[in-house]
GROMACS .gro file of C-alpha atoms in nm:
model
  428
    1UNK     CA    1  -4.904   2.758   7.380
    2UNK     CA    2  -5.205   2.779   7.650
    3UNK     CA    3  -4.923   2.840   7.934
    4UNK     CA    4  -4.741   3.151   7.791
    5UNK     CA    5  -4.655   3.309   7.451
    6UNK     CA    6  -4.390   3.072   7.236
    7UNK     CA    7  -4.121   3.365   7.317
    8UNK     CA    8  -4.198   3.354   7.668
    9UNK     CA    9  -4.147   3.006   7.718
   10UNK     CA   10  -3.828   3.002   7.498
   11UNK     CA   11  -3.670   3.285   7.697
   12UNK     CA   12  -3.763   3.097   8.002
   13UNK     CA   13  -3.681   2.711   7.877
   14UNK     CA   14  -3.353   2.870   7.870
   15UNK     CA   15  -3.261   2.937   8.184
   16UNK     CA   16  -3.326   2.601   8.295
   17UNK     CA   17  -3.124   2.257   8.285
   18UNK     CA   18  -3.239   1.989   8.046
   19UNK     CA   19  -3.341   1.744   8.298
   20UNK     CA   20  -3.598   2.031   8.455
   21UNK     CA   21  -3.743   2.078   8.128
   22UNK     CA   22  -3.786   1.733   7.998
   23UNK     CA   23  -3.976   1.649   8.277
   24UNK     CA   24  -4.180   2.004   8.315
   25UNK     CA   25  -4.325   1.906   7.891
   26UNK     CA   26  -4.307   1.480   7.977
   27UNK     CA   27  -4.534   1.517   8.260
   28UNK     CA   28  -4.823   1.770   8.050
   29UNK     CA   29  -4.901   1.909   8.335
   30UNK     CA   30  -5.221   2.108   8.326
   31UNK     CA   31  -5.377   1.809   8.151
   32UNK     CA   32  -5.420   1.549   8.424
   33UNK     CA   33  -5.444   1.876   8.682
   34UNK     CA   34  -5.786   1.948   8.483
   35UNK     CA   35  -5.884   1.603   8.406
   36UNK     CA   36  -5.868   1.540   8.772
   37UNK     CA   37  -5.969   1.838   8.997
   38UNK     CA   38  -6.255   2.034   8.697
   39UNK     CA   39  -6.405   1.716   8.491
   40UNK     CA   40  -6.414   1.371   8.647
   41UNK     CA   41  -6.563   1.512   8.965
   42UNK     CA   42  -6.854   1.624   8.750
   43UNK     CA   43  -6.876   1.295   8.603
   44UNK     CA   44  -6.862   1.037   8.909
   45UNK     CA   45  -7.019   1.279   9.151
   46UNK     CA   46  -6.901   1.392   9.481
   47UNK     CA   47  -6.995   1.101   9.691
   48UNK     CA   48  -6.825   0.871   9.465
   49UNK     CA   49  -6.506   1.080   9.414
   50UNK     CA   50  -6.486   1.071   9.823
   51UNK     CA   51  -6.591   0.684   9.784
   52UNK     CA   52  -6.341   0.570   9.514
   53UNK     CA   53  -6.041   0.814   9.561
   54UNK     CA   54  -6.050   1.059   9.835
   55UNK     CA   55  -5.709   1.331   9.873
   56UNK     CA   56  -5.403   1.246   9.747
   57UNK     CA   57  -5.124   1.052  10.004
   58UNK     CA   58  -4.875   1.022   9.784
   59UNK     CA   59  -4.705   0.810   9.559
   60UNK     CA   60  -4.798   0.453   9.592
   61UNK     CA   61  -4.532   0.259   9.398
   62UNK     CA   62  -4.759  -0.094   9.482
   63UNK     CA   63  -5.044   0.064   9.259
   64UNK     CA   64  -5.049  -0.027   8.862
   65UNK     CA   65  -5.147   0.277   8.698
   66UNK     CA   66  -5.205   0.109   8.341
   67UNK     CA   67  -5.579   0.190   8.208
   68UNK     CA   68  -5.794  -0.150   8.281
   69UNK     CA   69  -5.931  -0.300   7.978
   70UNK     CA   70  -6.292  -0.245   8.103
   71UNK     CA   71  -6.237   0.132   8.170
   72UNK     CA   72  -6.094   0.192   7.769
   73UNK     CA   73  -6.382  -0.016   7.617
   74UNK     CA   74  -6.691   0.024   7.828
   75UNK     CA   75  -6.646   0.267   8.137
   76UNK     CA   76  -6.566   0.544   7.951
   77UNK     CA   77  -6.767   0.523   7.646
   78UNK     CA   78  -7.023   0.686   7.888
   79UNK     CA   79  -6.946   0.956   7.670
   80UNK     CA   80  -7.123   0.836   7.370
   81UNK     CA   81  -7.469   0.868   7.504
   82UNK     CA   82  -7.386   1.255   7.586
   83UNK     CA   83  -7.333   1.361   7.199
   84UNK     CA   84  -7.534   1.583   7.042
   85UNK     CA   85  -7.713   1.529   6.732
   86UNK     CA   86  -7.606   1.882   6.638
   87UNK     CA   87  -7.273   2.005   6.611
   88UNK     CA   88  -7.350   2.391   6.705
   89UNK     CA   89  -7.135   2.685   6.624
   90UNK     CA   90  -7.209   3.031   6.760
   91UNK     CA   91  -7.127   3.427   6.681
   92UNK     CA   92  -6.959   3.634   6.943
   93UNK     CA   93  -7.232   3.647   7.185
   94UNK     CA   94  -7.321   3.303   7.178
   95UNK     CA   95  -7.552   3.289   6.931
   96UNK     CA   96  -7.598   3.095   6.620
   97UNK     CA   97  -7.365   3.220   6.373
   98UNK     CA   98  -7.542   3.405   6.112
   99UNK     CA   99  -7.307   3.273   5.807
  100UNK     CA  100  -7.237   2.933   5.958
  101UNK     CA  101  -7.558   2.793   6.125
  102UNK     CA  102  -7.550   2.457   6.342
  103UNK     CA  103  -7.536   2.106   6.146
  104UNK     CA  104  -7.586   1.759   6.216
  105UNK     CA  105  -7.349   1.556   6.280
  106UNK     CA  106  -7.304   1.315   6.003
  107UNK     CA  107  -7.290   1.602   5.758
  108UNK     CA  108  -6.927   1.671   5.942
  109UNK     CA  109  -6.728   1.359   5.947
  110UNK     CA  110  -6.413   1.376   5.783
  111UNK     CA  111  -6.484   1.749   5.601
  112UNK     CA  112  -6.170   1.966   5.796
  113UNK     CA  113  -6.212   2.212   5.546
  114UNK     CA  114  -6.493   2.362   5.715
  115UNK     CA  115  -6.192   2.471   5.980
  116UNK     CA  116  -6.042   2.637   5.726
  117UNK     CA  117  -6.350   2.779   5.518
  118UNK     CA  118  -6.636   2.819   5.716
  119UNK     CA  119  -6.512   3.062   6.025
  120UNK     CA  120  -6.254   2.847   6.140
  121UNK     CA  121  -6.265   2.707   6.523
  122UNK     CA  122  -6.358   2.983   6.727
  123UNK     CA  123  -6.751   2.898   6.616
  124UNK     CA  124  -6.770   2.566   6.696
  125UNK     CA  125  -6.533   2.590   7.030
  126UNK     CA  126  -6.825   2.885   7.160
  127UNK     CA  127  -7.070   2.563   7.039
  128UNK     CA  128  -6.914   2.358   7.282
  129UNK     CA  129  -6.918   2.582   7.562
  130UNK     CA  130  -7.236   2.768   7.496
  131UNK     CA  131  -7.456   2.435   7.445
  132UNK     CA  132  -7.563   2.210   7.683
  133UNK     CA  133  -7.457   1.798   7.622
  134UNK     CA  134  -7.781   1.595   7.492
  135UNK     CA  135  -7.944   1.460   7.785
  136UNK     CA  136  -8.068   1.090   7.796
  137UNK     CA  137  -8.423   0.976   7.741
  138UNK     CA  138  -8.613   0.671   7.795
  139UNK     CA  139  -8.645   0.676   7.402
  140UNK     CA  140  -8.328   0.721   7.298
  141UNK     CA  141  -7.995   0.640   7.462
  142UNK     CA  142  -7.756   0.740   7.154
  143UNK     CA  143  -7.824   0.993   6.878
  144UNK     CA  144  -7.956   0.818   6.565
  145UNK     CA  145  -7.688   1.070   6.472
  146UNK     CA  146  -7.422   0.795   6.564
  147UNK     CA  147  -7.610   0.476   6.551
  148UNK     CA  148  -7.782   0.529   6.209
  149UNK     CA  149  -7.561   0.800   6.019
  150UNK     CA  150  -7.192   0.691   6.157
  151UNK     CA  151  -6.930   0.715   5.900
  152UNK     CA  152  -6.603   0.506   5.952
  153UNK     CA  153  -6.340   0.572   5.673
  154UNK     CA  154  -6.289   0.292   5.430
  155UNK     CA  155  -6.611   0.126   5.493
  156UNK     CA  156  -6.864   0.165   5.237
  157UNK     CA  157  -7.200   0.199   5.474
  158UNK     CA  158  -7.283   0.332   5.762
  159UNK     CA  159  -7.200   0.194   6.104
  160UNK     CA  160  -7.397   0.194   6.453
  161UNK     CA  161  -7.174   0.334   6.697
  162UNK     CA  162  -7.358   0.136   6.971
  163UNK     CA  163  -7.326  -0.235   6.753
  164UNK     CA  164  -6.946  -0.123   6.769
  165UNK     CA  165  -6.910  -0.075   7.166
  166UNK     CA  166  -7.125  -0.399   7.241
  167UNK     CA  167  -6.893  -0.584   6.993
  168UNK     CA  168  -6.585  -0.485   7.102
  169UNK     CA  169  -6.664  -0.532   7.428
  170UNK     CA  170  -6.709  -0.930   7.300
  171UNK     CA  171  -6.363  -0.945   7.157
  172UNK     CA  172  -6.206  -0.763   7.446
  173UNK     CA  173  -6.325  -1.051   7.647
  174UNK     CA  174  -6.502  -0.854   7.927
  175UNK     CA  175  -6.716  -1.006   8.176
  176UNK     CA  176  -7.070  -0.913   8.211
  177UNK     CA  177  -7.227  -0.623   8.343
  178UNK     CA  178  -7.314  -0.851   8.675
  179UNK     CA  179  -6.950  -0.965   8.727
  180UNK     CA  180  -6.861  -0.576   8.707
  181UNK     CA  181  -7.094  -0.491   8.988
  182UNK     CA  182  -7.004  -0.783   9.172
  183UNK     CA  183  -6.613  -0.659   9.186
  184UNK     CA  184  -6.742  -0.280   9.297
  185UNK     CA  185  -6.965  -0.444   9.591
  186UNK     CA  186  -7.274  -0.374   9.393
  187UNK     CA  187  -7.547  -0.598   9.421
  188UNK     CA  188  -7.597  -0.835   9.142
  189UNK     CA  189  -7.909  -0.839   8.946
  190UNK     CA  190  -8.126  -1.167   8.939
  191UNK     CA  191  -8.446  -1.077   8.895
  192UNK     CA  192  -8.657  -0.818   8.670
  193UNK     CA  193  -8.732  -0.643   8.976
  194UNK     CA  194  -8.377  -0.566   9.078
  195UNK     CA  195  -8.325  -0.481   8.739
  196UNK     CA  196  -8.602  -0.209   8.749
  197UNK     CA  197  -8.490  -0.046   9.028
  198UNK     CA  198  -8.133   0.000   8.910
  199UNK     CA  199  -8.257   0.091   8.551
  200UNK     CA  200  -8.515   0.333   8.691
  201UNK     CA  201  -8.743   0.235   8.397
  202UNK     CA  202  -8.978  -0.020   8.432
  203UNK     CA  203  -8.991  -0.017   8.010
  204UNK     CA  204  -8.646  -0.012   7.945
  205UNK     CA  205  -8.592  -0.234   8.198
  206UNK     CA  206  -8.855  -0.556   8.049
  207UNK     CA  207  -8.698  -0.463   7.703
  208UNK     CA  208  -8.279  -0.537   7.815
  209UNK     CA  209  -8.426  -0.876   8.033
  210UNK     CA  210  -8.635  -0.948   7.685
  211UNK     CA  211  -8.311  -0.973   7.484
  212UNK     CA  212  -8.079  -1.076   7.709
  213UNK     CA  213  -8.312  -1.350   7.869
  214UNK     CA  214  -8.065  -1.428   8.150
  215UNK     CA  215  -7.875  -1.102   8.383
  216UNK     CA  216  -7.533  -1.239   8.355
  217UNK     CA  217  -7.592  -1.196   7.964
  218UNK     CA  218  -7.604  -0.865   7.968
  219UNK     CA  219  -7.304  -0.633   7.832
  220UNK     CA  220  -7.113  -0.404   8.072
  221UNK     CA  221  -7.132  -0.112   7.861
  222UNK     CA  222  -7.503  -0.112   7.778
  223UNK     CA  223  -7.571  -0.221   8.177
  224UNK     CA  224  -7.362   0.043   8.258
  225UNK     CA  225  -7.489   0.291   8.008
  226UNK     CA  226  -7.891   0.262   8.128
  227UNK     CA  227  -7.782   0.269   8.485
  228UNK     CA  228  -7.959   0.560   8.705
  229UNK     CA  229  -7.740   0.866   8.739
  230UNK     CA  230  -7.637   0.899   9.086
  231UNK     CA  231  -7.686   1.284   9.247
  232UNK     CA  232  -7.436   1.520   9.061
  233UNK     CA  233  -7.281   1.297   8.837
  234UNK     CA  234  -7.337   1.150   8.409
  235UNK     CA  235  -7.311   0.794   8.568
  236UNK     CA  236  -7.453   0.520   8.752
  237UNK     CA  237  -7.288   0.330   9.002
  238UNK     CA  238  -7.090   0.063   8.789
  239UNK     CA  239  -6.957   0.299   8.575
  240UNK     CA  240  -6.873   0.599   8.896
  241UNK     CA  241  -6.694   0.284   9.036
  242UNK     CA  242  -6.481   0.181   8.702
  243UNK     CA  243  -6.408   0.557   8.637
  244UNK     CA  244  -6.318   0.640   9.011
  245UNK     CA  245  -6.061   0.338   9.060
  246UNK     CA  246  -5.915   0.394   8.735
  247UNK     CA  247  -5.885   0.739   8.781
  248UNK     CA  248  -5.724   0.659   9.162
  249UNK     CA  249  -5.462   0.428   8.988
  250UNK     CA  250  -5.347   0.657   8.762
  251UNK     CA  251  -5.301   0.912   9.046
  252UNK     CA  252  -5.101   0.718   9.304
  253UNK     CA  253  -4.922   0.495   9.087
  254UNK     CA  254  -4.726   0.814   8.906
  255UNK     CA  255  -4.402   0.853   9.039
  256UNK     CA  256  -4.418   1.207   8.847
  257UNK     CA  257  -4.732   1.300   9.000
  258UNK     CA  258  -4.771   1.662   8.999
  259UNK     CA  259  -4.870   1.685   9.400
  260UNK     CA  260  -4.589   1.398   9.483
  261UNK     CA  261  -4.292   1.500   9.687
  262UNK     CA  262  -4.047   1.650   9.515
  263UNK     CA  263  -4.177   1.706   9.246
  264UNK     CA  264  -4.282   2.067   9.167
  265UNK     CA  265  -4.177   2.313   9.466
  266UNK     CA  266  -4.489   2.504   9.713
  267UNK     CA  267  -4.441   2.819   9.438
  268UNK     CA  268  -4.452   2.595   9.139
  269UNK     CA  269  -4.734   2.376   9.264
  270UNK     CA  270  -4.960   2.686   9.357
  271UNK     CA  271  -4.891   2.830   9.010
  272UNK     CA  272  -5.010   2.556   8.839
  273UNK     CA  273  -5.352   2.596   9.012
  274UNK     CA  274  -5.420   2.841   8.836
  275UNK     CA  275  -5.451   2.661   8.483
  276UNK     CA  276  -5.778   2.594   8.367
  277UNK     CA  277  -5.941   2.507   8.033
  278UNK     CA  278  -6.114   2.790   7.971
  279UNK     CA  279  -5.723   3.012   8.044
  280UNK     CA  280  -5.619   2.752   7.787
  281UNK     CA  281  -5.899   2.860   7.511
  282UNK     CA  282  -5.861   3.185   7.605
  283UNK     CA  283  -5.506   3.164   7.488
  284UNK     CA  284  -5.551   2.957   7.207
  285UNK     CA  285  -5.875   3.089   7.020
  286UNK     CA  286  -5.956   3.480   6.937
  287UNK     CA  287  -6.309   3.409   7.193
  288UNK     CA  288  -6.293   3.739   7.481
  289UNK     CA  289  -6.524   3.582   7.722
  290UNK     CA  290  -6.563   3.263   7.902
  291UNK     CA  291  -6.696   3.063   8.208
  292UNK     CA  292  -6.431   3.011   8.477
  293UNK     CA  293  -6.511   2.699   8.408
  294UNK     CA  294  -6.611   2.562   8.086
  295UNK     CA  295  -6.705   2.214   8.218
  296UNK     CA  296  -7.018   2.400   8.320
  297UNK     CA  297  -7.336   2.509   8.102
  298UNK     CA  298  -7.522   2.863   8.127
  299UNK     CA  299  -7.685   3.047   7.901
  300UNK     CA  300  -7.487   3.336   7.780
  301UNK     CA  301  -7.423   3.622   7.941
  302UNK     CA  302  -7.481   3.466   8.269
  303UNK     CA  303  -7.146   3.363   8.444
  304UNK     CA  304  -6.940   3.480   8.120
  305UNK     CA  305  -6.625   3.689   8.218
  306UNK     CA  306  -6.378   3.847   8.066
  307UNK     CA  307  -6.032   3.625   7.930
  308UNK     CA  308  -5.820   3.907   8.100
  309UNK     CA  309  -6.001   3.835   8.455
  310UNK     CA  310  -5.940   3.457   8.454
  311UNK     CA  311  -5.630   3.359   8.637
  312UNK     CA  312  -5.327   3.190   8.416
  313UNK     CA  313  -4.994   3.030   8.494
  314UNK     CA  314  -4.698   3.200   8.639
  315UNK     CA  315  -4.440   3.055   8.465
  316UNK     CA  316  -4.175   3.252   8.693
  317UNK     CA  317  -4.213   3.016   8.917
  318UNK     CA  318  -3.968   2.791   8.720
  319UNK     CA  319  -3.722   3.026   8.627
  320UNK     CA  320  -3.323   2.926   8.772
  321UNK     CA  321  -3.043   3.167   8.881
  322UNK     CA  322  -2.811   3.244   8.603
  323UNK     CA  323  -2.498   2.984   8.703
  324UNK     CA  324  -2.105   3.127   8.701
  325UNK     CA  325  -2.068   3.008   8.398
  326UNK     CA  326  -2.317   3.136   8.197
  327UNK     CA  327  -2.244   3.491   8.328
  328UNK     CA  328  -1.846   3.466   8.213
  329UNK     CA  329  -1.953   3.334   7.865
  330UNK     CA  330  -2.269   3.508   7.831
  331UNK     CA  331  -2.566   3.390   7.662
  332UNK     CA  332  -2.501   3.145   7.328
  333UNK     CA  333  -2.583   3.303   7.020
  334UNK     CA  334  -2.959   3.208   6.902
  335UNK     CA  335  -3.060   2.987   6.568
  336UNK     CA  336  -3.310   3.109   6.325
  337UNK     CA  337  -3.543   2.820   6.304
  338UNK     CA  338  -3.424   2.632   6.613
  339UNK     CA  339  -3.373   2.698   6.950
  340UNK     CA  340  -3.137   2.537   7.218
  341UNK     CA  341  -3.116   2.434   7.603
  342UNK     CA  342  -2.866   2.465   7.859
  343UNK     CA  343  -2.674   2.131   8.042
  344UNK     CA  344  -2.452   2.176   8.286
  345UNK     CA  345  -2.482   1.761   8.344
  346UNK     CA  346  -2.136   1.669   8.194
  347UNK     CA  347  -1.977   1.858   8.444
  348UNK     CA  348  -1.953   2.204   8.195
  349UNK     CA  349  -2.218   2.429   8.056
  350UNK     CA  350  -2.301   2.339   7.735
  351UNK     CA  351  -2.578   2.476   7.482
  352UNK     CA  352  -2.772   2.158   7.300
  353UNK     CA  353  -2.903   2.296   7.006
  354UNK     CA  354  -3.173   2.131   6.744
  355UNK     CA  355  -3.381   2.235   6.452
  356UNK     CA  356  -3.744   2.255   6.393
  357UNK     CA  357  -3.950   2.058   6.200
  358UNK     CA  358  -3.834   2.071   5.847
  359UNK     CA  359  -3.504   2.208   5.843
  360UNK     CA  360  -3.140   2.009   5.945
  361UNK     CA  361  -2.844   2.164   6.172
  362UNK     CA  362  -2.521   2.280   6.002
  363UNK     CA  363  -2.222   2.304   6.248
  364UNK     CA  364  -2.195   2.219   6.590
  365UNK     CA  365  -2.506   1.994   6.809
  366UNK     CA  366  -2.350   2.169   7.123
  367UNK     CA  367  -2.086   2.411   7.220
  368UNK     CA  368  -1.938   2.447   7.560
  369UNK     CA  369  -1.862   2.712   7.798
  370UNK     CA  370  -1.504   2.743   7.801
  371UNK     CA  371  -1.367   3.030   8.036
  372UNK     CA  372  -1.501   3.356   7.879
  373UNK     CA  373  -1.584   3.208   7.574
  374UNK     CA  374  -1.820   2.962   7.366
  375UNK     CA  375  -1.585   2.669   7.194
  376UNK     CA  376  -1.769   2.706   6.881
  377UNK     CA  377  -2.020   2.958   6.677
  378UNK     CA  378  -2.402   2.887   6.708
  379UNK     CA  379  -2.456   2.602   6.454
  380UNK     CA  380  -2.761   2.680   6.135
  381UNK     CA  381  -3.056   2.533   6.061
  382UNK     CA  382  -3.101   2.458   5.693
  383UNK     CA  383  -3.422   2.436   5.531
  384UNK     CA  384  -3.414   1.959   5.448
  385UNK     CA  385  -3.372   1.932   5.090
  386UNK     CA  386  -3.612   1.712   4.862
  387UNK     CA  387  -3.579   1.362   4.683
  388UNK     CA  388  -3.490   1.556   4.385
  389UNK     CA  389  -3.278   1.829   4.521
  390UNK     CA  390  -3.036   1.564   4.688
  391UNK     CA  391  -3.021   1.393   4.356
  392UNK     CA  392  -2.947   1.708   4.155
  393UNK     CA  393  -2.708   1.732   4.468
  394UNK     CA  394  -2.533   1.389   4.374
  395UNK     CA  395  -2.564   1.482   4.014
  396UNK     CA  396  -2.325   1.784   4.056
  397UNK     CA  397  -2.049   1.670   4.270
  398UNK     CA  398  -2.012   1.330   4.047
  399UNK     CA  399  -1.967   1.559   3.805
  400UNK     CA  400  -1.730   1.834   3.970
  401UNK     CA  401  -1.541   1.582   4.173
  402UNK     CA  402  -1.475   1.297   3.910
  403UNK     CA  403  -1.283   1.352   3.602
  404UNK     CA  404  -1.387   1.259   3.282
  405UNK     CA  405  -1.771   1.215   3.442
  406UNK     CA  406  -2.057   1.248   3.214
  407UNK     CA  407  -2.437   1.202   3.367
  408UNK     CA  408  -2.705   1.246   3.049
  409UNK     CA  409  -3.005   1.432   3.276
  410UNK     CA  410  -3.312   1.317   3.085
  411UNK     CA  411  -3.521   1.655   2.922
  412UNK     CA  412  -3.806   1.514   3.160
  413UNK     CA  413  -3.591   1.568   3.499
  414UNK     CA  414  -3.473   1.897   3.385
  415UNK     CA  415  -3.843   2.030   3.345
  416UNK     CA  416  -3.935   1.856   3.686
  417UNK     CA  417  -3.609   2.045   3.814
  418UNK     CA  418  -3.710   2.378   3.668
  419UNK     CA  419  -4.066   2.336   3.754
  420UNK     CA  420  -3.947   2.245   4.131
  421UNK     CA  421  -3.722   2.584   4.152
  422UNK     CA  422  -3.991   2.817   4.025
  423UNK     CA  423  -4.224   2.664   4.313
  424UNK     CA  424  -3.967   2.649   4.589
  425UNK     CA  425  -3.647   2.918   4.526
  426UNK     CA  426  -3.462   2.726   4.828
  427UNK     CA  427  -3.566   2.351   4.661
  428UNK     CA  428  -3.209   2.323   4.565
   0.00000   0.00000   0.00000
């Protein structure tokens, strides 16, 4: 679950109203709490984080938080020139794993049975954490990994990851990488010298004026891309500017913002600062020791703590006081295979129950709190029937329901039939 154990959070979705949980799981909260605070700092750098979105004032309902068309096609394919030719998986103590060593990447596109068969996800999480991301040299922006050896399903060769950016860059329609730096208050570049000193490499620099012949040619996301890092940060300025405002927008434009007023209490607010990705492996994966923070590289043991030391989620903090009601009724009776909430929004308590994945309720969707007593018994949840047990189904009642009926099975649907009950004892 990454917050609390599946019982816990049951036993505690329970006491609470509908409306508190559907917008407690709408909002998924730790995501944009780590997103925000543990990974795009890292990536814009603290100057630009201060430069492009500063603390948190509140919700801003003027602000568009829709993702700009620049950030989802160029901005934030940063990324691309940080993957690693080698997809690394690691032992216990961080070293490669003695029955499943490291292997390039091409050799583990579209193969998910090595989840299942080859030490499952632990190794290649600990790979993750316990490797550093590929650095960028004035040789080689992208792994030949992904612009030589790409594999896309359904096409029959193999595709350049960095062709693919550029192009869809075209169709999106984007403006050039000059117009981009133009709208951030960059300078624009007109000359080979200006394009030098943003590039940082004289080389690099002759080869992009060589092929794009003219500045206001060149392509956002490659400009972008062979920018100069600024201090602390994976970017350059274009891209620290795209990612910042973007990020901004998306901030103050939430009306559900997790830090907006009203929204989660002081105790609710304060527990949440406490999630962190590595909590969330740490609950998710059998690995016993992590970095606080997992956004961060160093070599193993250095750092490394224990999963029991980091800090995780109080989910107490959203637990309600039992109403009248549901201490002269008592608690509803549980489903196997479902669950239910609490509503008190129709003006009496009532228990909403569903059915998980796979299986259909029998009996009543919700019963209500009526004096001392539930109106109705706790519904089931049936195990959904197949194509062919809800024709057998059909077959049967014609027959036991219409006189004089006769339906000729064919030997072929009886074998099928048989076949389908030795498989499943419940198929019918």
């Amino acid at each position: 679950m990454g917050l609390a154990t599946k019982r816990q959070t049951s036993e505690l979705c329970h006491s609470l109203i509908p409306v508190t949980v559907e917008r407690s799981i709408k909002r998924s909260i730790l995501f944009p709490i780590i997103t925000m605070r543990d990974y795009v700092p890292k990536i814009i750098g603290a100057e630009s984080w201060e430069d492009h979105m500063g603390p948190y004032c509140g919700y801003d309902p003027s602000v568009n938080p829709s993702v700009a068309n620049v950030f989802s096609t160029a901005a934030l394919r940063f990324g691309h020139g940080t993957i690693s030719p080698k997809v690394s998986r690691l032992n216990q103590s961080f070293q490669e794993h003695e029955l499943f060593p490291s292997l390039n990447l091409h050799n583990n596109f579209f193969v998910p049975w090595r989840f299942t068969q080859e030490g499952g996800v632990d190794p290649l999480v600990r790979g993750a954490i316990g490797t550093p991301a590929d650095t960028r040299n004035t040789h080689m922006f992208l792994s030949d990994e992904v612009t030589d050896r790409l594999i896309v399903l359904n096409v029959p060769r193999l595709m350049d990851l960095a062709a693919l950016n550029l192009q869809r860059g075209r169709d999106h329609a984007l403006p050039g990488y000059n117009a981009w730096r133009q709208f951030c208050g960059l300078k624009r570049i007109q000359t080979l010298s200006d394009l030098k000193a943003v590039v940082g490499n004289c080389r690099v620099a002759r080869k992009i004026w060589n092929m794009y012949k003219h500045p206001d040619n060149i392509d956002v996301w490659l400009g972008g891309l062979f920018e100069k890092f600024l201090p602390g940060a994976r970017v350059g300025p274009l891209f620290s500017c795209l990612i910042g405002r973007q990020m901004k927008a998306i901030r103050d434009g939430d009306r559900f913002w997790w830090e907006a007023e009203g929204v989660f209490t002081r105790l609710q607010k304060a527990a949440l600062l406490n999630g962190s990705l590595s909590r969330i492996i740490c609950d998710n994966t059998d690995i016993k020791q992590l970095l606080p923070d997992s956004f961060l590289f160093r070599q193993y043991p250095s750092g490394y703590t224990s999963c029991d030391q980091l800090p995780s989620v109080n989910l107490e903090a959203w637990r309600e006081e039992e109403s009248q009601e549901l201490k002269c009724c008592g608690r509803p009776g549980t489903v196997e295979n479902g669950d239910f909430i609490l509503s008190s929004t129709s003006g009496k308590l009532a228990a909403h129950y569903s059915c998980y994945h796979g299986f259909q309720l029998r009996g009543a969707a919700a019963i209500v709190c009526e004096g001392t007593r539930w109106s109705d018994p706790p519904p089931r949840c049936e195990r959904k029937g197949s194509f062919l047990s809800r024709l057998w189904t059909v077959c049967r009642s014609v027959t036991a329901h219409v006189p004089g009926a006769k339906i000729s099975i064919s030997t072929s649907f009886r074998l099928i039939l048989d076949m389908s009950l030795m498989i499943d004892p419940v198929f019918v």
